[in-house]
mmCIF file of C-alpha atoms in Angstrom:
data_model
loop_
_atom_site.group_PDB
_atom_site.id
_atom_site.type_symbol
_atom_site.label_atom_id
_atom_site.label_comp_id
_atom_site.label_asym_id
_atom_site.label_seq_id
_atom_site.Cartn_x
_atom_site.Cartn_y
_atom_site.Cartn_z
ATOM 1 C CA MET A 1 122.216 51.973 6.113
ATOM 2 C CA SER A 2 118.489 52.205 6.769
ATOM 3 C CA THR A 3 118.873 49.433 9.341
ATOM 4 C CA ASN A 4 121.545 51.390 11.227
ATOM 5 C CA PHE A 5 119.385 54.554 11.134
ATOM 6 C CA HIS A 6 116.440 52.646 12.525
ATOM 7 C CA THR A 7 118.558 51.116 15.281
ATOM 8 C CA SER A 8 119.984 54.517 16.240
ATOM 9 C CA HIS A 9 116.534 56.106 16.521
ATOM 10 C CA THR A 10 115.247 53.168 18.555
ATOM 11 C CA SER A 11 118.143 53.534 21.008
ATOM 12 C CA LYS A 12 117.459 57.263 21.434
ATOM 13 C CA PHE A 13 113.775 56.602 22.103
ATOM 14 C CA LEU A 14 114.699 54.009 24.714
ATOM 15 C CA LEU A 15 117.172 56.348 26.425
ATOM 16 C CA LEU A 16 114.733 59.268 26.660
ATOM 17 C CA PRO A 17 112.439 57.704 29.281
ATOM 18 C CA LEU A 18 115.501 56.671 31.309
ATOM 19 C CA ILE A 19 116.843 60.250 31.280
ATOM 20 C CA ILE A 20 113.475 61.659 32.354
ATOM 21 C CA LEU A 21 113.227 59.070 35.156
ATOM 22 C CA GLN A 22 116.735 59.939 36.381
ATOM 23 C CA CYS A 23 115.944 63.639 36.454
ATOM 24 C CA THR A 24 112.731 62.998 38.374
ATOM 25 C CA ILE A 25 114.555 60.892 40.998
ATOM 26 C CA THR A 26 117.275 63.543 41.383
ATOM 27 C CA MET A 27 114.750 66.374 41.859
ATOM 28 C CA THR A 28 112.734 64.343 44.358
ATOM 29 C CA THR A 29 115.846 63.495 46.391
ATOM 30 C CA THR A 30 116.971 67.129 46.437
ATOM 31 C CA LEU A 31 113.587 68.368 47.652
ATOM 32 C CA ALA A 32 113.444 65.684 50.308
ATOM 33 C CA GLN A 33 116.847 66.680 51.669
ATOM 34 C CA ALA A 34 116.001 70.437 51.839
ATOM 35 C CA PRO A 35 114.871 71.521 55.353
ATOM 36 C CA ALA A 36 111.260 72.599 55.688
ATOM 37 C CA SER A 37 110.965 76.349 56.235
ATOM 38 C CA GLY A 38 108.954 76.910 59.432
ATOM 39 C CA PRO A 39 107.363 80.230 60.482
ATOM 40 C CA THR A 40 110.030 82.622 61.730
ATOM 41 C CA GLY A 41 107.807 85.456 62.940
ATOM 42 C CA PRO A 42 109.049 88.290 65.155
ATOM 43 C CA THR A 43 109.558 87.752 68.885
ATOM 44 C CA ASN A 44 106.329 88.141 70.840
ATOM 45 C CA ILE A 45 106.560 88.149 74.636
ATOM 46 C CA THR A 46 102.854 87.514 75.235
ATOM 47 C CA LYS A 47 102.828 84.482 72.907
ATOM 48 C CA ILE A 48 105.879 83.105 74.714
ATOM 49 C CA LEU A 49 104.075 83.472 78.050
ATOM 50 C CA GLU A 50 100.855 81.982 76.637
ATOM 51 C CA LYS A 51 102.763 78.924 75.455
ATOM 52 C CA ALA A 52 104.402 78.515 78.872
ATOM 53 C CA GLY A 53 101.056 78.705 80.694
ATOM 54 C CA GLN A 54 100.219 80.007 84.221
ATOM 55 C CA PHE A 55 100.888 83.662 83.315
ATOM 56 C CA THR A 56 97.343 84.867 82.563
ATOM 57 C CA THR A 57 97.446 87.861 84.924
ATOM 58 C CA LEU A 58 100.842 89.016 83.680
ATOM 59 C CA ILE A 59 99.693 88.765 80.056
ATOM 60 C CA ARG A 60 96.541 90.764 80.823
ATOM 61 C CA LEU A 61 98.555 93.513 82.523
ATOM 62 C CA MET A 62 101.036 93.619 79.647
ATOM 63 C CA LYS A 63 98.176 94.145 77.220
ATOM 64 C CA VAL A 64 96.403 96.753 79.364
ATOM 65 C CA THR A 65 99.571 98.783 79.939
ATOM 66 C CA GLN A 66 100.845 98.109 76.373
ATOM 67 C CA LEU A 67 104.194 97.080 77.852
ATOM 68 C CA GLY A 68 104.063 93.853 75.835
ATOM 69 C CA ASP A 69 103.974 95.829 72.585
ATOM 70 C CA GLN A 70 106.846 98.015 73.760
ATOM 71 C CA ILE A 71 108.978 94.961 74.554
ATOM 72 C CA ASN A 72 108.221 93.386 71.163
ATOM 73 C CA THR A 73 109.050 96.609 69.319
ATOM 74 C CA GLN A 74 112.299 97.010 71.193
ATOM 75 C CA LEU A 75 113.374 93.419 70.567
ATOM 76 C CA ASN A 76 112.498 93.385 66.871
ATOM 77 C CA ASN A 77 113.832 96.825 65.956
ATOM 78 C CA SER A 78 117.103 97.016 67.853
ATOM 79 C CA ASN A 79 120.052 94.897 68.915
ATOM 80 C CA GLN A 80 119.373 95.580 72.573
ATOM 81 C CA GLY A 81 118.638 92.404 74.529
ATOM 82 C CA MET A 82 116.180 92.076 77.366
ATOM 83 C CA THR A 83 115.502 89.981 80.477
ATOM 84 C CA VAL A 84 112.002 89.524 81.894
ATOM 85 C CA PHE A 85 111.167 88.174 85.352
ATOM 86 C CA ALA A 86 107.690 86.649 84.986
ATOM 87 C CA PRO A 87 105.508 86.188 88.110
ATOM 88 C CA THR A 88 103.040 83.310 87.924
ATOM 89 C CA ASP A 89 99.293 83.612 88.469
ATOM 90 C CA ASN A 90 99.804 82.195 91.975
ATOM 91 C CA ALA A 91 102.313 84.972 92.649
ATOM 92 C CA PHE A 92 99.695 87.622 91.862
ATOM 93 C CA SER A 93 97.094 85.743 93.936
ATOM 94 C CA SER A 94 99.461 85.874 96.914
ATOM 95 C CA MET A 95 99.482 89.676 96.962
ATOM 96 C CA LYS A 96 97.500 91.460 99.668
ATOM 97 C CA PRO A 97 93.824 91.785 98.693
ATOM 98 C CA GLY A 98 93.238 94.965 96.729
ATOM 99 C CA ALA A 99 96.955 95.796 96.452
ATOM 100 C CA LEU A 100 97.015 95.544 92.676
ATOM 101 C CA ASN A 101 93.669 97.257 92.071
ATOM 102 C CA SER A 102 94.677 100.167 94.314
ATOM 103 C CA LEU A 103 97.446 101.135 91.886
ATOM 104 C CA SER A 104 96.900 103.818 89.270
ATOM 105 C CA ASP A 105 97.525 103.038 85.590
ATOM 106 C CA GLN A 106 100.890 104.774 85.773
ATOM 107 C CA GLN A 107 101.864 102.771 88.855
ATOM 108 C CA LYS A 108 100.898 99.516 87.126
ATOM 109 C CA VAL A 109 103.222 100.428 84.262
ATOM 110 C CA ALA A 110 106.037 101.100 86.741
ATOM 111 C CA LEU A 111 105.338 97.772 88.491
ATOM 112 C CA LEU A 112 105.657 95.821 85.246
ATOM 113 C CA GLN A 113 108.712 97.790 84.120
ATOM 114 C CA PHE A 114 110.339 96.779 87.400
ATOM 115 C CA HIS A 115 110.254 93.184 86.096
ATOM 116 C CA VAL A 116 112.163 94.045 82.901
ATOM 117 C CA VAL A 117 115.952 94.441 82.698
ATOM 118 C CA PRO A 118 117.074 96.205 79.490
ATOM 119 C CA ASN A 119 119.901 93.710 78.994
ATOM 120 C CA TYR A 120 120.055 90.070 78.000
ATOM 121 C CA LEU A 121 121.227 88.050 81.018
ATOM 122 C CA THR A 122 122.049 84.352 80.789
ATOM 123 C CA THR A 123 121.667 82.100 83.813
ATOM 124 C CA SER A 124 125.411 82.321 84.471
ATOM 125 C CA GLU A 125 125.328 86.125 84.168
ATOM 126 C CA LEU A 126 122.558 86.256 86.754
ATOM 127 C CA GLN A 127 125.069 84.872 89.247
ATOM 128 C CA THR A 128 127.701 87.538 88.553
ATOM 129 C CA VAL A 129 125.672 90.673 87.756
ATOM 130 C CA SER A 130 126.481 93.884 89.653
ATOM 131 C CA ASN A 131 123.885 95.173 92.116
ATOM 132 C CA PRO A 132 121.629 97.060 92.215
ATOM 133 C CA VAL A 133 120.393 95.989 88.781
ATOM 134 C CA ARG A 134 118.763 98.751 86.773
ATOM 135 C CA THR A 135 115.328 97.908 85.388
ATOM 136 C CA GLN A 136 113.076 99.756 82.960
ATOM 137 C CA ALA A 137 111.390 101.346 85.987
ATOM 138 C CA GLY A 138 114.468 103.540 86.366
ATOM 139 C CA ASP A 139 115.891 104.951 89.603
ATOM 140 C CA THR A 140 117.764 102.344 91.674
ATOM 141 C CA ALA A 141 117.864 104.446 94.855
ATOM 142 C CA SER A 142 117.040 102.540 98.046
ATOM 143 C CA ASN A 143 113.563 104.076 98.319
ATOM 144 C CA LYS A 144 112.729 103.868 94.601
ATOM 145 C CA PHE A 145 113.307 100.801 92.382
ATOM 146 C CA PRO A 146 116.312 98.859 93.697
ATOM 147 C CA LEU A 147 116.620 95.268 92.428
ATOM 148 C CA ASN A 148 119.306 92.958 93.768
ATOM 149 C CA ILE A 149 120.114 89.572 92.251
ATOM 150 C CA ILE A 150 122.052 87.308 94.585
ATOM 151 C CA SER A 151 123.267 83.786 93.869
ATOM 152 C CA SER A 152 123.853 80.998 96.354
ATOM 153 C CA GLY A 153 125.345 77.967 94.645
ATOM 154 C CA ASN A 154 123.106 77.232 91.688
ATOM 155 C CA GLN A 155 120.192 79.135 93.201
ATOM 156 C CA VAL A 156 119.450 82.697 92.115
ATOM 157 C CA ASN A 157 117.495 84.948 94.474
ATOM 158 C CA VAL A 158 115.885 88.293 93.671
ATOM 159 C CA SER A 159 115.359 90.933 96.360
ATOM 160 C CA THR A 160 113.499 94.249 96.136
ATOM 161 C CA GLY A 161 113.661 95.435 99.736
ATOM 162 C CA VAL A 162 109.999 94.472 100.098
ATOM 163 C CA VAL A 163 110.003 90.830 98.930
ATOM 164 C CA ASP A 164 112.563 88.090 98.315
ATOM 165 C CA THR A 165 111.972 85.329 95.803
ATOM 166 C CA THR A 166 113.802 82.704 93.777
ATOM 167 C CA VAL A 167 114.260 82.317 90.041
ATOM 168 C CA SER A 168 112.522 78.950 89.777
ATOM 169 C CA ASN A 169 112.639 78.265 86.039
ATOM 170 C CA SER A 170 114.031 79.437 82.715
ATOM 171 C CA ILE A 171 111.032 79.803 80.404
ATOM 172 C CA TYR A 172 112.619 81.106 77.226
ATOM 173 C CA THR A 173 115.985 82.201 75.846
ATOM 174 C CA ASP A 174 117.070 82.964 72.297
ATOM 175 C CA GLY A 175 120.186 85.084 72.635
ATOM 176 C CA SER A 176 118.329 88.387 72.798
ATOM 177 C CA LEU A 177 115.430 87.667 75.148
ATOM 178 C CA ALA A 178 115.530 85.713 78.404
ATOM 179 C CA VAL A 179 112.360 85.021 80.407
ATOM 180 C CA TYR A 180 112.674 83.652 83.953
ATOM 181 C CA GLN A 181 109.860 82.494 86.208
ATOM 182 C CA VAL A 182 109.600 83.978 89.703
ATOM 183 C CA ASP A 183 107.089 82.847 92.317
ATOM 184 C CA LYS A 184 106.450 86.282 93.839
ATOM 185 C CA VAL A 185 105.552 89.610 92.290
ATOM 186 C CA LEU A 186 108.577 91.917 92.528
ATOM 187 C CA LEU A 187 107.215 94.764 94.662
ATOM 188 C CA PRO A 188 109.341 97.935 94.455
ATOM 189 C CA MET A 189 110.061 100.150 97.464
ATOM 190 C CA SER A 190 108.616 103.162 95.657
ATOM 191 C CA LEU A 191 105.141 101.608 95.529
ATOM 192 C CA PHE A 192 105.049 99.084 98.376
ATOM 193 C CA GLY A 193 107.724 100.238 100.839
ATOM 194 C CA SER A 194 107.016 101.262 104.428
ATOM 195 C CA SER A 195 104.730 104.264 104.709
ATOM 196 C CA ALA A 196 105.995 107.570 106.043
ATOM 197 C CA PRO A 197 106.196 107.730 109.874
ATOM 198 C CA ALA A 198 103.103 109.073 111.615
ATOM 199 C CA PRO A 199 103.369 112.651 112.936
ATOM 200 C CA ALA A 200 104.451 112.982 116.578
ATOM 201 C CA PRO A 201 101.562 113.526 119.026
ATOM 202 C CA GLU A 202 101.036 117.076 120.317
ATOM 203 C CA PRO A 203 102.417 117.774 123.834
ATOM 204 C CA LEU A 204 99.824 117.601 126.612
ATOM 205 C CA LYS A 205 98.573 120.973 127.915
ATOM 206 C CA LYS A 206 99.218 121.809 131.564
ATOM 207 C CA ARG A 207 96.228 121.505 133.859
ATOM 208 C CA LYS A 208 94.779 124.754 135.196
ATOM 209 C CA SER A 209 94.676 125.256 138.969
ATOM 210 C CA GLY A 210 92.274 126.877 141.443
ATOM 211 C CA ALA A 211 89.095 128.455 140.196
ATOM 212 C CA ASP A 212 89.928 127.623 136.575
ATOM 213 C CA VAL A 213 89.615 123.900 137.317
ATOM 214 C CA ALA A 214 86.455 124.318 139.347
ATOM 215 C CA ALA A 215 84.812 126.379 136.627
ATOM 216 C CA PRO A 216 85.589 124.934 133.181
ATOM 217 C CA ALA A 217 85.400 127.350 130.282
ATOM 218 C CA THR A 218 82.982 127.043 127.410
ATOM 219 C CA ASP A 219 84.026 127.302 123.738
ATOM 220 C CA ASP A 220 83.968 131.120 123.892
ATOM 221 C CA GLY A 221 85.361 131.356 127.441
ATOM 222 C CA SER A 222 82.314 133.172 128.874
ATOM 223 C CA ALA A 223 81.225 130.603 131.417
ATOM 224 C CA ASN A 224 84.172 131.228 133.742
ATOM 225 C CA THR A 225 83.332 134.970 133.967
ATOM 226 C CA ASP A 226 79.627 134.369 134.619
ATOM 227 C CA VAL A 227 80.172 131.727 137.242
ATOM 228 C CA SER A 228 82.907 133.552 139.137
ATOM 229 C CA GLY A 229 80.885 136.820 139.009
ATOM 230 C CA ALA A 230 77.826 135.102 140.406
ATOM 231 C CA VAL A 231 79.837 133.629 143.271
ATOM 232 C CA VAL A 232 81.302 137.032 144.254
ATOM 233 C CA PHE A 233 77.928 138.800 144.032
ATOM 234 C CA GLY A 234 76.252 136.125 146.113
ATOM 235 C CA SER A 235 78.937 136.417 148.782
ATOM 236 C CA LYS A 236 78.482 140.241 149.045
ATOM 237 C CA LEU A 237 74.696 139.965 149.279
ATOM 238 C CA HIS A 238 74.954 137.425 152.076
ATOM 239 C CA GLY A 239 77.304 139.741 153.985
ATOM 240 C CA MET A 240 74.968 142.762 153.648
ATOM 241 C CA PHE A 241 72.033 140.700 154.899
ATOM 242 C CA ILE A 242 73.928 139.804 158.081
ATOM 243 C CA VAL A 243 74.812 143.499 158.732
ATOM 244 C CA VAL A 244 71.159 144.637 158.343
ATOM 245 C CA VAL A 245 69.882 141.932 160.703
ATOM 246 C CA ALA A 246 72.475 142.896 163.310
ATOM 247 C CA PHE A 247 71.559 146.604 163.019
ATOM 248 C CA ILE A 248 67.813 145.924 163.496
ATOM 249 C CA THR A 249 68.539 143.726 166.517
ATOM 250 C CA MET A 250 70.518 146.532 168.167
ATOM 251 C CA LEU A 251 67.638 148.995 167.696
ATOM 252 C CA TYR A 252 65.178 146.799 169.620
ATOM 253 C CA MET A 253 67.552 146.087 172.456
#
């Protein structure tokens, strides 16, 4: 009986390492098959643009106007999607010199808001969207912030009434945010439209005739009186002189 007891204990001791080894292999295999959890931070429009490159000016303006923070807050705290048309650095360089710097802070905000549509638009939806498209800048009246998206085949064009450009690339899309590259800054009518017409010129004054032309008036109008008076007085004096001479001549005759 002691032999059987010894054999039983020996078998259990031999099985224990095998069980531990099996458990180790199973745990290792399970961990290897589990997907690695990557960073799933909140959507950040400026980081998306930084990763894409060639949007330095747009990023700077988004930070200065705080529009980037507003977009991030809206995307991460609501179910409302968003579409951003992103002009490249070359697009900003192509603007008229001083055009951007001449804008006030409020106008710069409006300019950037004009590039943001408060709806998520896929590439196919860009081809069927109703015009004018409302942006975060607001009023779509013809002299305010009208934005028209027009498709021609697979090409999508964007028109503001001031500039026309093409959607040249899809930078980012995740089901709630779509970012499309445009090669011109979208200039709204409200800020860059034609200036108001110049006032009509005043009608020409009629020319004065006679003595008025010969004797132009001074600022206070006194010259005409002095000149005309002098002419009349001189004429009378000359006439009296002739009469006196004639009278004296008759006396000596």
